[in-house]
One Martini backbone bead per residue (centre of mass of N, CA, C, O) as a GRO file, in nm:
protein
  299
    1UNK     BB    1   3.825   2.177   0.908
    2UNK     BB    2   3.989   2.344   0.687
    3UNK     BB    3   4.248   2.320   0.485
    4UNK     BB    4   4.569   2.497   0.487
    5UNK     BB    5   4.821   2.468   0.266
    6UNK     BB    6   5.016   2.715   0.364
    7UNK     BB    7   5.085   2.577   0.653
    8UNK     BB    8   5.273   2.334   0.603
    9UNK     BB    9   5.562   2.473   0.586
   10UNK     BB   10   5.541   2.607   0.865
   11UNK     BB   11   5.514   2.350   1.033
   12UNK     BB   12   5.779   2.225   0.934
   13UNK     BB   13   5.961   2.438   1.058
   14UNK     BB   14   5.882   2.379   1.349
   15UNK     BB   15   5.960   2.075   1.350
   16UNK     BB   16   6.261   2.120   1.298
   17UNK     BB   17   6.318   2.265   1.560
   18UNK     BB   18   6.228   2.040   1.745
   19UNK     BB   19   6.422   1.813   1.641
   20UNK     BB   20   6.679   2.015   1.710
   21UNK     BB   21   6.622   2.156   1.997
   22UNK     BB   22   6.497   2.478   1.914
   23UNK     BB   23   6.264   2.523   2.122
   24UNK     BB   24   6.091   2.766   2.245
   25UNK     BB   25   5.873   2.911   2.489
   26UNK     BB   26   5.840   3.147   2.267
   27UNK     BB   27   5.594   3.230   2.006
   28UNK     BB   28   5.574   3.429   1.712
   29UNK     BB   29   5.282   3.465   1.518
   30UNK     BB   30   5.278   3.587   1.185
   31UNK     BB   31   5.008   3.778   1.028
   32UNK     BB   32   4.743   3.835   0.879
   33UNK     BB   33   4.429   3.863   0.904
   34UNK     BB   34   4.296   3.541   0.835
   35UNK     BB   35   4.554   3.336   0.758
   36UNK     BB   36   4.590   3.106   1.018
   37UNK     BB   37   4.715   3.127   1.308
   38UNK     BB   38   4.516   2.965   1.485
   39UNK     BB   39   4.542   2.699   1.328
   40UNK     BB   40   4.843   2.664   1.378
   41UNK     BB   41   4.829   2.664   1.687
   42UNK     BB   42   4.661   2.404   1.705
   43UNK     BB   43   4.876   2.218   1.577
   44UNK     BB   44   5.095   2.273   1.783
   45UNK     BB   45   4.940   2.199   2.040
   46UNK     BB   46   4.882   1.906   1.961
   47UNK     BB   47   5.189   1.820   1.958
   48UNK     BB   48   5.259   1.905   2.255
   49UNK     BB   49   5.012   1.727   2.397
   50UNK     BB   50   5.059   1.476   2.274
   51UNK     BB   51   5.159   1.151   2.355
   52UNK     BB   52   5.322   1.125   2.064
   53UNK     BB   53   5.381   1.425   1.926
   54UNK     BB   54   5.162   1.429   1.649
   55UNK     BB   55   4.858   1.456   1.660
   56UNK     BB   56   4.671   1.181   1.642
   57UNK     BB   57   4.353   1.196   1.770
   58UNK     BB   58   4.338   0.940   2.005
   59UNK     BB   59   4.430   1.027   2.252
   60UNK     BB   60   4.351   1.174   2.540
   61UNK     BB   61   4.458   1.456   2.470
   62UNK     BB   62   4.314   1.482   2.194
   63UNK     BB   63   4.027   1.445   2.304
   64UNK     BB   64   4.032   1.692   2.486
   65UNK     BB   65   4.085   1.896   2.263
   66UNK     BB   66   3.832   1.832   2.088
   67UNK     BB   67   3.644   1.917   2.351
   68UNK     BB   68   3.778   2.167   2.506
   69UNK     BB   69   3.919   2.009   2.796
   70UNK     BB   70   4.210   2.082   2.832
   71UNK     BB   71   4.395   2.168   3.123
   72UNK     BB   72   4.675   2.260   2.937
   73UNK     BB   73   4.485   2.467   2.775
   74UNK     BB   74   4.521   2.813   2.673
   75UNK     BB   75   4.343   3.132   2.661
   76UNK     BB   76   4.401   3.476   2.531
   77UNK     BB   77   4.187   3.758   2.505
   78UNK     BB   78   4.042   4.026   2.433
   79UNK     BB   79   3.899   4.291   2.632
   80UNK     BB   80   3.781   4.411   2.381
   81UNK     BB   81   4.066   4.607   2.280
   82UNK     BB   82   4.219   4.450   2.520
   83UNK     BB   83   4.487   4.325   2.698
   84UNK     BB   84   4.483   4.276   3.033
   85UNK     BB   85   4.634   4.242   3.335
   86UNK     BB   86   4.428   4.051   3.469
   87UNK     BB   87   4.447   3.828   3.255
   88UNK     BB   88   4.749   3.766   3.293
   89UNK     BB   89   4.744   3.702   3.596
   90UNK     BB   90   4.544   3.470   3.578
   91UNK     BB   91   4.715   3.295   3.395
   92UNK     BB   92   4.964   3.267   3.576
   93UNK     BB   93   4.808   3.130   3.806
   94UNK     BB   94   4.730   2.874   3.633
   95UNK     BB   95   5.049   2.793   3.584
   96UNK     BB   96   5.084   2.710   3.850
   97UNK     BB   97   5.260   2.440   3.883
   98UNK     BB   98   5.138   2.155   3.733
   99UNK     BB   99   5.055   1.938   3.509
  100UNK     BB  100   4.777   1.743   3.473
  101UNK     BB  101   4.916   1.542   3.237
  102UNK     BB  102   5.247   1.564   3.265
  103UNK     BB  103   5.316   1.780   3.051
  104UNK     BB  104   5.241   2.016   2.866
  105UNK     BB  105   5.186   2.374   2.826
  106UNK     BB  106   4.940   2.584   2.648
  107UNK     BB  107   4.951   2.920   2.515
  108UNK     BB  108   4.710   3.144   2.360
  109UNK     BB  109   4.765   3.467   2.216
  110UNK     BB  110   4.537   3.678   2.101
  111UNK     BB  111   4.622   3.956   1.977
  112UNK     BB  112   4.897   4.052   2.127
  113UNK     BB  113   4.913   4.362   2.039
  114UNK     BB  114   4.674   4.432   2.268
  115UNK     BB  115   4.858   4.480   2.482
  116UNK     BB  116   4.911   4.647   2.738
  117UNK     BB  117   5.158   4.760   2.930
  118UNK     BB  118   5.083   4.603   3.187
  119UNK     BB  119   5.052   4.326   3.052
  120UNK     BB  120   5.336   4.306   2.930
  121UNK     BB  121   5.488   4.327   3.202
  122UNK     BB  122   5.358   4.071   3.324
  123UNK     BB  123   5.471   3.877   3.097
  124UNK     BB  124   5.779   3.926   3.105
  125UNK     BB  125   5.858   3.744   3.344
  126UNK     BB  126   5.781   3.479   3.200
  127UNK     BB  127   5.993   3.519   2.972
  128UNK     BB  128   6.246   3.544   3.164
  129UNK     BB  129   6.097   3.303   3.354
  130UNK     BB  130   6.042   3.013   3.265
  131UNK     BB  131   5.820   2.763   3.266
  132UNK     BB  132   5.808   2.444   3.285
  133UNK     BB  133   5.647   2.331   2.992
  134UNK     BB  134   5.586   2.621   2.876
  135UNK     BB  135   5.388   2.749   2.599
  136UNK     BB  136   5.401   3.045   2.399
  137UNK     BB  137   5.147   3.180   2.173
  138UNK     BB  138   5.183   3.463   1.966
  139UNK     BB  139   4.936   3.640   1.802
  140UNK     BB  140   5.021   3.855   1.513
  141UNK     BB  141   4.936   4.126   1.302
  142UNK     BB  142   5.130   4.367   1.447
  143UNK     BB  143   5.452   4.365   1.531
  144UNK     BB  144   5.519   4.679   1.574
  145UNK     BB  145   5.326   4.703   1.836
  146UNK     BB  146   5.497   4.533   1.988
  147UNK     BB  147   5.693   4.511   2.236
  148UNK     BB  148   6.030   4.466   2.234
  149UNK     BB  149   6.045   4.306   2.507
  150UNK     BB  150   5.875   4.076   2.380
  151UNK     BB  151   5.978   4.005   2.087
  152UNK     BB  152   6.286   3.948   2.175
  153UNK     BB  153   6.172   3.669   2.341
  154UNK     BB  154   6.095   3.550   2.055
  155UNK     BB  155   6.015   3.346   1.839
  156UNK     BB  156   5.965   3.302   1.478
  157UNK     BB  157   5.656   3.289   1.271
  158UNK     BB  158   5.555   3.295   0.932
  159UNK     BB  159   5.250   3.371   0.771
  160UNK     BB  160   5.177   3.367   0.460
  161UNK     BB  161   5.047   3.456   0.185
  162UNK     BB  162   4.847   3.320  -0.024
  163UNK     BB  163   4.774   3.189  -0.303
  164UNK     BB  164   4.532   3.162  -0.532
  165UNK     BB  165   4.547   2.851  -0.547
  166UNK     BB  166   4.518   2.801  -0.240
  167UNK     BB  167   4.246   2.943  -0.208
  168UNK     BB  168   4.093   2.771  -0.408
  169UNK     BB  169   4.132   2.508  -0.250
  170UNK     BB  170   4.005   2.606   0.019
  171UNK     BB  171   3.717   2.714  -0.112
  172UNK     BB  172   3.623   2.573  -0.385
  173UNK     BB  173   3.688   2.758  -0.627
  174UNK     BB  174   3.695   2.905  -0.910
  175UNK     BB  175   3.894   3.104  -1.098
  176UNK     BB  176   3.687   3.327  -1.163
  177UNK     BB  177   3.599   3.382  -0.863
  178UNK     BB  178   3.925   3.464  -0.802
  179UNK     BB  179   3.997   3.731  -0.967
  180UNK     BB  180   3.961   3.919  -0.685
  181UNK     BB  181   4.175   3.845  -0.466
  182UNK     BB  182   4.348   4.103  -0.421
  183UNK     BB  183   4.103   4.261  -0.316
  184UNK     BB  184   4.017   4.082  -0.080
  185UNK     BB  185   4.282   4.102   0.071
  186UNK     BB  186   4.271   4.405   0.127
  187UNK     BB  187   3.979   4.422   0.253
  188UNK     BB  188   3.962   4.142   0.450
  189UNK     BB  189   4.219   3.967   0.417
  190UNK     BB  190   4.213   3.666   0.482
  191UNK     BB  191   4.062   3.364   0.386
  192UNK     BB  192   3.882   3.322   0.636
  193UNK     BB  193   3.712   3.574   0.587
  194UNK     BB  194   3.624   3.513   0.300
  195UNK     BB  195   3.474   3.251   0.365
  196UNK     BB  196   3.241   3.385   0.518
  197UNK     BB  197   3.138   3.557   0.279
  198UNK     BB  198   3.089   3.326   0.084
  199UNK     BB  199   2.889   3.159   0.260
  200UNK     BB  200   2.690   3.428   0.266
  201UNK     BB  201   2.688   3.564  -0.025
  202UNK     BB  202   2.864   3.867  -0.021
  203UNK     BB  203   3.058   3.932  -0.261
  204UNK     BB  204   2.861   4.066  -0.465
  205UNK     BB  205   2.786   4.301  -0.276
  206UNK     BB  206   3.062   4.437  -0.267
  207UNK     BB  207   3.072   4.501  -0.572
  208UNK     BB  208   2.826   4.686  -0.555
  209UNK     BB  209   2.950   4.893  -0.365
  210UNK     BB  210   3.176   4.978  -0.548
  211UNK     BB  211   2.993   5.087  -0.775
  212UNK     BB  212   2.833   5.286  -0.596
  213UNK     BB  213   3.077   5.462  -0.521
  214UNK     BB  214   3.157   5.543  -0.807
  215UNK     BB  215   2.890   5.685  -0.868
  216UNK     BB  216   2.893   5.882  -0.628
  217UNK     BB  217   3.165   6.021  -0.702
  218UNK     BB  218   3.078   6.122  -0.985
  219UNK     BB  219   2.788   6.277  -0.880
  220UNK     BB  220   2.758   6.343  -0.556
  221UNK     BB  221   2.559   6.095  -0.496
  222UNK     BB  222   2.398   5.880  -0.298
  223UNK     BB  223   2.353   5.560  -0.306
  224UNK     BB  224   2.100   5.392  -0.154
  225UNK     BB  225   2.246   5.112  -0.085
  226UNK     BB  226   2.454   5.237   0.121
  227UNK     BB  227   2.229   5.309   0.347
  228UNK     BB  228   2.117   4.984   0.358
  229UNK     BB  229   2.326   4.865   0.517
  230UNK     BB  230   2.415   4.661   0.738
  231UNK     BB  231   2.564   4.738   1.030
  232UNK     BB  232   2.773   4.484   1.027
  233UNK     BB  233   2.874   4.599   0.720
  234UNK     BB  234   2.983   4.897   0.737
  235UNK     BB  235   3.292   4.868   0.752
  236UNK     BB  236   3.334   4.743   0.471
  237UNK     BB  237   3.197   4.965   0.307
  238UNK     BB  238   3.413   5.182   0.392
  239UNK     BB  239   3.660   5.028   0.279
  240UNK     BB  240   3.582   5.058  -0.012
  241UNK     BB  241   3.621   5.364  -0.017
  242UNK     BB  242   3.911   5.374   0.077
  243UNK     BB  243   4.030   5.221  -0.179
  244UNK     BB  244   3.929   5.416  -0.390
  245UNK     BB  245   4.092   5.663  -0.284
  246UNK     BB  246   4.371   5.537  -0.277
  247UNK     BB  247   4.385   5.476  -0.581
  248UNK     BB  248   4.342   5.768  -0.674
  249UNK     BB  249   4.601   5.880  -0.537
  250UNK     BB  250   4.805   5.703  -0.700
  251UNK     BB  251   4.733   5.824  -0.985
  252UNK     BB  252   4.730   6.116  -0.822
  253UNK     BB  253   4.943   6.282  -0.622
  254UNK     BB  254   4.767   6.541  -0.549
  255UNK     BB  255   4.562   6.361  -0.371
  256UNK     BB  256   4.708   6.269  -0.117
  257UNK     BB  257   4.676   6.524   0.059
  258UNK     BB  258   4.368   6.557   0.026
  259UNK     BB  259   4.295   6.252   0.141
  260UNK     BB  260   4.431   6.198   0.416
  261UNK     BB  261   4.210   6.281   0.627
  262UNK     BB  262   3.986   6.092   0.514
  263UNK     BB  263   4.134   5.823   0.541
  264UNK     BB  264   4.161   5.841   0.846
  265UNK     BB  265   3.858   5.863   0.906
  266UNK     BB  266   3.775   5.594   0.777
  267UNK     BB  267   3.937   5.413   0.963
  268UNK     BB  268   3.805   5.505   1.229
  269UNK     BB  269   3.508   5.446   1.152
  270UNK     BB  270   3.538   5.146   1.088
  271UNK     BB  271   3.640   5.070   1.371
  272UNK     BB  272   3.383   5.166   1.517
  273UNK     BB  273   3.181   4.974   1.367
  274UNK     BB  274   3.317   4.711   1.481
  275UNK     BB  275   3.234   4.790   1.791
  276UNK     BB  276   2.965   4.929   1.691
  277UNK     BB  277   2.618   4.995   1.693
  278UNK     BB  278   2.348   5.202   1.550
  279UNK     BB  279   2.413   5.333   1.292
  280UNK     BB  280   2.346   5.582   1.055
  281UNK     BB  281   2.456   5.550   0.732
  282UNK     BB  282   2.348   5.773   0.554
  283UNK     BB  283   2.464   6.035   0.691
  284UNK     BB  284   2.752   5.933   0.704
  285UNK     BB  285   2.798   5.903   0.394
  286UNK     BB  286   2.721   6.194   0.318
  287UNK     BB  287   2.947   6.333   0.477
  288UNK     BB  288   3.183   6.198   0.332
  289UNK     BB  289   3.109   6.281   0.041
  290UNK     BB  290   3.118   6.597   0.096
  291UNK     BB  291   3.448   6.589   0.138
  292UNK     BB  292   3.458   6.532  -0.173
  293UNK     BB  293   3.569   6.656  -0.440
  294UNK     BB  294   3.439   6.625  -0.746
  295UNK     BB  295   3.712   6.641  -0.920
  296UNK     BB  296   3.831   6.388  -0.717
  297UNK     BB  297   3.638   6.134  -0.699
  298UNK     BB  298   3.735   6.003  -0.935
  299UNK     BB  299   3.957   5.773  -1.097
   0.00000   0.00000   0.00000
């Protein structure tokens, strides 16, 4: 696993709380998607479960963690688009009793903001009446979506956006290659997501999509390469258009009202493409392009 240098001060903050005896049983880890919340949670879990308390990597607990077989380490992830009540109830059932290794038990709730109301209510009792030695790590992309009854019972730890220099160190890229970092951050999210696209050699392709959308908006005709995008990349391709229109609206305020319905539609369609495959992108892109008045299409 690549080291994420921007996590170091965040982990130090957590360690200071621990050393001061101010560690709560529930911790909400906040930050944009792909910024490294899961990696931070792994480092925290390792320290809580390690027999030395430091995540030594050598003790029995650390070896079990490395093999993914530690009986006191639990994960709960969305089932489809939601974390459902059955998953929370099953988790709580697993936590009843004592720790297998006689120490702490650690639960990581991924994308915790996706808990539906029933799931959140089921978890609430555990937050109100903590089980001894159980630590809940709630990873949250959108804190405002999480029910206040949940968030108010959690300590908070914020994973900040990394600097360009930190991302450069993480990805091993030269400075010129990272000149577009602010754009990648808006489009893809955190550096972990960007790393996947870099490893697959797809970042030049995204820049080609951006230019293709600019040409399409200028002339009102869809550039062929936009319709030939692989289905699994369709959501990102539509996000490229979303940010082109968003930037155009910022440059000319009169466009904001005009583009608002289309921007909302683009967000919904991109989200749909992330969940489902099999869409024919050519007619979809043509329909979206047709909704943009020619005189307002260009930046």
